[in-house]
PDB file of N, CA and C in Angstrom:
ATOM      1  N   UNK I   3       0.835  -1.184   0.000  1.00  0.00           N
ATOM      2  CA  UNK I   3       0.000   0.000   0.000  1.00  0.00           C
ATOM      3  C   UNK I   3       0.874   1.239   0.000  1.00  0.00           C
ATOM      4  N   UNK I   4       0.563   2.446  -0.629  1.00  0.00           N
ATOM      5  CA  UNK I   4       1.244   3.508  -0.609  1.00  0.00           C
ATOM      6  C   UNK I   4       0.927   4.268   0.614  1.00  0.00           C
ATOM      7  N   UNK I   5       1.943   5.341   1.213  1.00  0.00           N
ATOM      8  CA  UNK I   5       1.567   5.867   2.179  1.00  0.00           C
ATOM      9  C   UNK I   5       0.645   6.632   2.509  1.00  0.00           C
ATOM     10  N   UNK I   6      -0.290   6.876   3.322  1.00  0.00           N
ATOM     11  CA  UNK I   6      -0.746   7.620   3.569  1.00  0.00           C
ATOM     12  C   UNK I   6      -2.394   7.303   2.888  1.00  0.00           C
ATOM     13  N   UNK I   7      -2.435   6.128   2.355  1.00  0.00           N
ATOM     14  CA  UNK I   7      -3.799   5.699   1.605  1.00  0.00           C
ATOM     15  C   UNK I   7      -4.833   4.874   2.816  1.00  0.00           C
ATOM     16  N   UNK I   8      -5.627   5.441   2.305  1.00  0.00           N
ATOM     17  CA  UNK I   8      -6.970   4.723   3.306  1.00  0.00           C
ATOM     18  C   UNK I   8      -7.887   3.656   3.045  1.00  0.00           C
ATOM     19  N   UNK I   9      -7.901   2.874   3.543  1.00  0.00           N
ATOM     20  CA  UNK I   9      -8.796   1.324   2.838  1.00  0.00           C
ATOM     21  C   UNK I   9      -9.767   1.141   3.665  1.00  0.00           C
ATOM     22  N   UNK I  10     -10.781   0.561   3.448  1.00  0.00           N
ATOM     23  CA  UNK I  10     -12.149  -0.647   4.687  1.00  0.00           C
ATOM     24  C   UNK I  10     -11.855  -1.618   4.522  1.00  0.00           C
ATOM     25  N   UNK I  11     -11.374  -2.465   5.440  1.00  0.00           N
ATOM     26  CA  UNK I  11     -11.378  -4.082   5.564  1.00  0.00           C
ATOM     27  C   UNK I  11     -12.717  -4.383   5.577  1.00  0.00           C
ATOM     28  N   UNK I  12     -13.263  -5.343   5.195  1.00  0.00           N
ATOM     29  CA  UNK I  12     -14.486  -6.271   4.900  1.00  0.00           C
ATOM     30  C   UNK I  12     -14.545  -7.032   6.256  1.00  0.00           C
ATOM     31  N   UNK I  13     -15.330  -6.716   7.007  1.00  0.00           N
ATOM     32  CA  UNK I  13     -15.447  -7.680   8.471  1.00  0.00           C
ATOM     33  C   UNK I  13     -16.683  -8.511   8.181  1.00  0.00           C
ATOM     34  N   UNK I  14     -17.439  -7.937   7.829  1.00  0.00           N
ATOM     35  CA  UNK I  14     -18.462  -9.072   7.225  1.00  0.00           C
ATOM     36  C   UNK I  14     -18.262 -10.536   6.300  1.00  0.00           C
ATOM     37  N   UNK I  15     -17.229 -10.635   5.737  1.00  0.00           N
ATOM     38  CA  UNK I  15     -17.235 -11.559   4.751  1.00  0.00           C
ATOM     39  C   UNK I  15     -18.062 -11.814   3.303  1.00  0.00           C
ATOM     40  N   UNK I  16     -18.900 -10.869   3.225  1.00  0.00           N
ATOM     41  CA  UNK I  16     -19.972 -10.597   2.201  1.00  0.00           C
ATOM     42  C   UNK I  16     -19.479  -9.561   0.948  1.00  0.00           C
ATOM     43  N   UNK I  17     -18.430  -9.211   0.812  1.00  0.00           N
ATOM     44  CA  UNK I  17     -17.660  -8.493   0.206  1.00  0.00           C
ATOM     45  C   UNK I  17     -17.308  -9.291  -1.288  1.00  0.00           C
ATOM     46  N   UNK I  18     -17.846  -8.551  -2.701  1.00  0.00           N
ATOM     47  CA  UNK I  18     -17.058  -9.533  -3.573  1.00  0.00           C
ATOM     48  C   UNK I  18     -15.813  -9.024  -4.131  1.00  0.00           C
ATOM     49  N   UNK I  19     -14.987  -7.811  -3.260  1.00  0.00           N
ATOM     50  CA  UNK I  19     -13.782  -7.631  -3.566  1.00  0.00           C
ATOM     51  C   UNK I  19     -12.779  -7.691  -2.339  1.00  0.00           C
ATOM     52  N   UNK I  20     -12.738  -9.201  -1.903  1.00  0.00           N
ATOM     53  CA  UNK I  20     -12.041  -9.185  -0.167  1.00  0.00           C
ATOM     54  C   UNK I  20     -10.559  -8.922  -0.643  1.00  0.00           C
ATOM     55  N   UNK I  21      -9.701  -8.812   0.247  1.00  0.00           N
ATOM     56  CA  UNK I  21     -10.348  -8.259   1.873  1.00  0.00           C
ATOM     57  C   UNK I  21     -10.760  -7.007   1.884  1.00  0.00           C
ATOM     58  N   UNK I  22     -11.147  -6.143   1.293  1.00  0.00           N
ATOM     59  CA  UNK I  22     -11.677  -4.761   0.820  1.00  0.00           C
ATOM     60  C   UNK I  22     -13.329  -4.978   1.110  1.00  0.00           C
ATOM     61  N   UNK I  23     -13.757  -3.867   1.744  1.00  0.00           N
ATOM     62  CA  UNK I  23     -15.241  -3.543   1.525  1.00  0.00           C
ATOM     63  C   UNK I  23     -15.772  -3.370  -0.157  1.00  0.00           C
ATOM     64  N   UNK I  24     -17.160  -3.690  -0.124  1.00  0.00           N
ATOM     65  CA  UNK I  24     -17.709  -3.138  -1.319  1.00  0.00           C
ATOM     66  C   UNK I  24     -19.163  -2.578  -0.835  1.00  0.00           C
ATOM     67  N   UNK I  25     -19.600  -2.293   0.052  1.00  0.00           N
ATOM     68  CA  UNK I  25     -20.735  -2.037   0.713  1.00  0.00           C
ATOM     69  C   UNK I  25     -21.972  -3.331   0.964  1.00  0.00           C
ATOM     70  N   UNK I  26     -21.403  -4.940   0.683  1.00  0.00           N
ATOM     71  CA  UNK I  26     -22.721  -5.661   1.261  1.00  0.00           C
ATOM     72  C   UNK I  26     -22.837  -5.767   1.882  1.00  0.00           C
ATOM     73  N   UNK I  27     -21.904  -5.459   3.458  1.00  0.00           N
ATOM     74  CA  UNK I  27     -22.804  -5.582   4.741  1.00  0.00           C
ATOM     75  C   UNK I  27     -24.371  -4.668   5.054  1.00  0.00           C
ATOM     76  N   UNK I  28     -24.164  -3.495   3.874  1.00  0.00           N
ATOM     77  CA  UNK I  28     -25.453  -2.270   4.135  1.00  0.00           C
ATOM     78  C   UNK I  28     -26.432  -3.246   3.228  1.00  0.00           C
ATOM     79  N   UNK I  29     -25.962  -3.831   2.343  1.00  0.00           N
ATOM     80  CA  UNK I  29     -26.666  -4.588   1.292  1.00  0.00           C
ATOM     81  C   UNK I  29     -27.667  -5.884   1.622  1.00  0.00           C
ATOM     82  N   UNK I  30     -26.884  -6.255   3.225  1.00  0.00           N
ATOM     83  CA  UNK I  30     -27.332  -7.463   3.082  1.00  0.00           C
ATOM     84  C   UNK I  30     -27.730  -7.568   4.924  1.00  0.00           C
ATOM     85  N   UNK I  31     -27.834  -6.277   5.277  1.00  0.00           N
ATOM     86  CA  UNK I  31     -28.365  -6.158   6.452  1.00  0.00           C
ATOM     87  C   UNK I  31     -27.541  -6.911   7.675  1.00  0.00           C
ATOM     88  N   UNK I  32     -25.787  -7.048   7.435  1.00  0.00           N
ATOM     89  CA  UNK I  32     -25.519  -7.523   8.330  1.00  0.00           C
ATOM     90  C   UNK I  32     -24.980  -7.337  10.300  1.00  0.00           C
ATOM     91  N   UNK I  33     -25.069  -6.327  10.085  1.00  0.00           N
ATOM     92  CA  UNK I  33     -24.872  -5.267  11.611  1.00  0.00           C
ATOM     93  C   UNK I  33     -23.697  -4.841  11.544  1.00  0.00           C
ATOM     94  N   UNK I  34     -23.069  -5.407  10.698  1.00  0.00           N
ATOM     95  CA  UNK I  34     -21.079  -5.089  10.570  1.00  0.00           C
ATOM     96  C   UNK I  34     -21.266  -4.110   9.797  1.00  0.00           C
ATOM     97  N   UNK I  35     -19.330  -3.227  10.347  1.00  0.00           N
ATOM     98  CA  UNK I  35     -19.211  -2.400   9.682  1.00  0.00           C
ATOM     99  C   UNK I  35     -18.121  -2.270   8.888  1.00  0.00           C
ATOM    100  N   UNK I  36     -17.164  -1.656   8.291  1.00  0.00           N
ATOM    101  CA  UNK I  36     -15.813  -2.228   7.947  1.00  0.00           C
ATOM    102  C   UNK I  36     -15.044  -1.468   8.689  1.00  0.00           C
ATOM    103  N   UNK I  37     -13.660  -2.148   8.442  1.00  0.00           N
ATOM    104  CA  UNK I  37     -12.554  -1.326   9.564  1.00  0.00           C
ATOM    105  C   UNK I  37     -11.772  -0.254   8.614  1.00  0.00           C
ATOM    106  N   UNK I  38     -11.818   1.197   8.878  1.00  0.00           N
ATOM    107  CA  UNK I  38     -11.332   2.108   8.345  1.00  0.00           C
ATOM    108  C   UNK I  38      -9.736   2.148   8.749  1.00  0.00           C
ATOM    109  N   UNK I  39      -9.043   1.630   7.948  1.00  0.00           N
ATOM    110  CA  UNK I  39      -7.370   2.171   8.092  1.00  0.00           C
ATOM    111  C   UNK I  39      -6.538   2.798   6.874  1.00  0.00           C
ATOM    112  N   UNK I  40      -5.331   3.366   7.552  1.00  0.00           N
ATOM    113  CA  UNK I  40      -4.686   4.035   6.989  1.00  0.00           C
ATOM    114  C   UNK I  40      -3.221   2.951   6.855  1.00  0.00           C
ATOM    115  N   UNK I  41      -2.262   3.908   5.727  1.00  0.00           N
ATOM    116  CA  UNK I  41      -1.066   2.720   6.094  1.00  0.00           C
ATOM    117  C   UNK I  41      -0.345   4.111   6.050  1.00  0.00           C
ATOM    118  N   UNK I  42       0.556   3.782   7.258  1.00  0.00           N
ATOM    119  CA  UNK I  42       1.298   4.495   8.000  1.00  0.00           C
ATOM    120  C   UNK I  42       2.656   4.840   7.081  1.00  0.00           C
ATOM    121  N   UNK I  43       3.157   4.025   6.794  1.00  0.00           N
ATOM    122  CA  UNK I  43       4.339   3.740   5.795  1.00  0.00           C
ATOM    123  C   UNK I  43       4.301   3.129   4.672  1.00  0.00           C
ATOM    124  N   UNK I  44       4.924   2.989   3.537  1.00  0.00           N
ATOM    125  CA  UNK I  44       4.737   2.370   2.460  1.00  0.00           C
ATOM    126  C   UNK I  44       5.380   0.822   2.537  1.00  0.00           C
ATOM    127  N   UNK I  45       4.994  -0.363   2.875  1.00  0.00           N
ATOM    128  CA  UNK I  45       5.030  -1.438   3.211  1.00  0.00           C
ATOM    129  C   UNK I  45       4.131  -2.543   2.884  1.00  0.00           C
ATOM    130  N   UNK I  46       4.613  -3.670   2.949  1.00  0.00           N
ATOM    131  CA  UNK I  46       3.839  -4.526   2.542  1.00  0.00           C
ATOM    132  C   UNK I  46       3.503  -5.326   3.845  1.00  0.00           C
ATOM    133  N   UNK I  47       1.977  -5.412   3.193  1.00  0.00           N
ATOM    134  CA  UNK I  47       1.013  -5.658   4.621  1.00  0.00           C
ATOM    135  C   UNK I  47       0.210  -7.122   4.515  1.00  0.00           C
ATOM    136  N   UNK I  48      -0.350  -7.623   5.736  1.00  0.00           N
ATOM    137  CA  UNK I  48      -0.907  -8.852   5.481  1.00  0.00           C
ATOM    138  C   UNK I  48      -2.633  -9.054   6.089  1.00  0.00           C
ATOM    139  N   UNK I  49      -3.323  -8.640   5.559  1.00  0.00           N
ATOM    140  CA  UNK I  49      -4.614  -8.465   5.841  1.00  0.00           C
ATOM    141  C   UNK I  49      -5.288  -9.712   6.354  1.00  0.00           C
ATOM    142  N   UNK I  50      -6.484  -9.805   7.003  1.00  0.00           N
ATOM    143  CA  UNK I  50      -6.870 -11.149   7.808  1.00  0.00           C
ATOM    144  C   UNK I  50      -8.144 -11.300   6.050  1.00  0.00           C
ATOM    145  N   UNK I  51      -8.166 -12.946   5.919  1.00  0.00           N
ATOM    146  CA  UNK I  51      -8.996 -13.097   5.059  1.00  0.00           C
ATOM    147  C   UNK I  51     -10.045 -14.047   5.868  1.00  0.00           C
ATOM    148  N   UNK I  52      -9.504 -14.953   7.035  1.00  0.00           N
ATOM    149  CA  UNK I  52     -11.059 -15.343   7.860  1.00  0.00           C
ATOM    150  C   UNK I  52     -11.787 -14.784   8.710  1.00  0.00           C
ATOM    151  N   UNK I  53     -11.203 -13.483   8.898  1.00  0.00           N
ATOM    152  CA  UNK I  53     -11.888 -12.823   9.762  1.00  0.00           C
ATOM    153  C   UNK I  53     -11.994 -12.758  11.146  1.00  0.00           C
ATOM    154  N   UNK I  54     -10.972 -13.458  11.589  1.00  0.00           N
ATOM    155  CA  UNK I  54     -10.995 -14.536  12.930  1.00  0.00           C
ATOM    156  C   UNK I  54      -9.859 -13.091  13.958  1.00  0.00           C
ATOM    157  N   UNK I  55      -9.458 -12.675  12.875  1.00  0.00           N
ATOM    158  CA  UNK I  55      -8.311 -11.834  13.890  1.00  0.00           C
ATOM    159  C   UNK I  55      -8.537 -11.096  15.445  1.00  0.00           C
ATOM    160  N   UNK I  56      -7.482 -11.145  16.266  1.00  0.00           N
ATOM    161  CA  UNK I  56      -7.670 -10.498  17.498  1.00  0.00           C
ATOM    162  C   UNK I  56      -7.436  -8.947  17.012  1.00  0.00           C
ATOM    163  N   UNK I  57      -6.736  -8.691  15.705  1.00  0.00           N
ATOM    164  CA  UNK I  57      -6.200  -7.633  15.795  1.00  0.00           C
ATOM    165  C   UNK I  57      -6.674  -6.470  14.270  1.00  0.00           C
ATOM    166  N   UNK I  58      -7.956  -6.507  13.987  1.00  0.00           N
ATOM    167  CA  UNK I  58      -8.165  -6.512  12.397  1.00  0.00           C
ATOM    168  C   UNK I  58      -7.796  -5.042  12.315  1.00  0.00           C
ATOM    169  N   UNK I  59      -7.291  -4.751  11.132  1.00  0.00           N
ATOM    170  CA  UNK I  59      -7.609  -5.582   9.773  1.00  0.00           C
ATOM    171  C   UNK I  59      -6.465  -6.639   9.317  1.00  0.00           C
ATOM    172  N   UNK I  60      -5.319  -6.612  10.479  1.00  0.00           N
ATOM    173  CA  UNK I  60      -4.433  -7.511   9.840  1.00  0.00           C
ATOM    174  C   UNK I  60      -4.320  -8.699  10.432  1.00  0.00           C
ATOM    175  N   UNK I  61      -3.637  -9.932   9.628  1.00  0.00           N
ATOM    176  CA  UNK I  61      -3.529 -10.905   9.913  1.00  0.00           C
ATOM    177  C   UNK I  61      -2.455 -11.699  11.268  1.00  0.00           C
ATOM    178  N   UNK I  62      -3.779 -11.887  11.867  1.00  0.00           N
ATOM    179  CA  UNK I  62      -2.669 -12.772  13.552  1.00  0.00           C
ATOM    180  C   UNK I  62      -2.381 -13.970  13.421  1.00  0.00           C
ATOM    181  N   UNK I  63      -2.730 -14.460  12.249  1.00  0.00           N
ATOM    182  CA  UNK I  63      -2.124 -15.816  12.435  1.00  0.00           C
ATOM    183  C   UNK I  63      -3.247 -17.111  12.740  1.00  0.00           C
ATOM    184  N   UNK I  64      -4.396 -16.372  13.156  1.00  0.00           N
ATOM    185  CA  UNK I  64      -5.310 -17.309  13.660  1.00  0.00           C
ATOM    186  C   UNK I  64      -5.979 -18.527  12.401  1.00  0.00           C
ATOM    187  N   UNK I  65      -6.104 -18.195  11.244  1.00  0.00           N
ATOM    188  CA  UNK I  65      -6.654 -19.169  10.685  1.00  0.00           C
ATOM    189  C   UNK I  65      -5.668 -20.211  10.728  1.00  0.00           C
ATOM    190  N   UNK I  66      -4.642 -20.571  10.917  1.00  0.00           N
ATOM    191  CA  UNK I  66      -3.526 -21.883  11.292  1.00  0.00           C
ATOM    192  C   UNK I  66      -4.637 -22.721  12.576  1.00  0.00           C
ATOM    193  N   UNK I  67      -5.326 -22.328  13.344  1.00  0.00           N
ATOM    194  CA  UNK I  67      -5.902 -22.790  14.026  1.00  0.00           C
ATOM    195  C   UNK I  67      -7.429 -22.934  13.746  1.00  0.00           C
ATOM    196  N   UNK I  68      -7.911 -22.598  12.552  1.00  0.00           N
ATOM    197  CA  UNK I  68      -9.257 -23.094  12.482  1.00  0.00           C
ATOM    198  C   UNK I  68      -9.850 -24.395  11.754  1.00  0.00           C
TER     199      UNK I  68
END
């Protein structure tokens, strides 16, 4: 990600551009919202794709355990 750019993680899973929002949680009435972040530095990042994270929007490692 370049610096200083702003993304929504998809916490819903209803998203057909993951891990990115596309607005179906409003679509599909799910109570979720997405997680608004920024990237601090220009780096390469690792986003959660099960959703399971302690720490969203990025990846903890947890799907190794599901």
């Amino acid at each position: 990600m370049k610096e200083g750019e702003k993304k929504a993680w998809c916490s819903c899973g209803a998203s057909s551009t993951q891990p990115f929002c596309d607005g179906s949680h409003s679509r599909e009435n799910t109570g979720m919202k997405p997680v608004i972040f920024k990237c601090q530095i220009a780096e390469e990042i690792f986003l959660c794709g099960c959703k399971q994270t302690k720490s969203p929007p990025y990846c903890d490692g947890t799907h190794k355990s599901l």
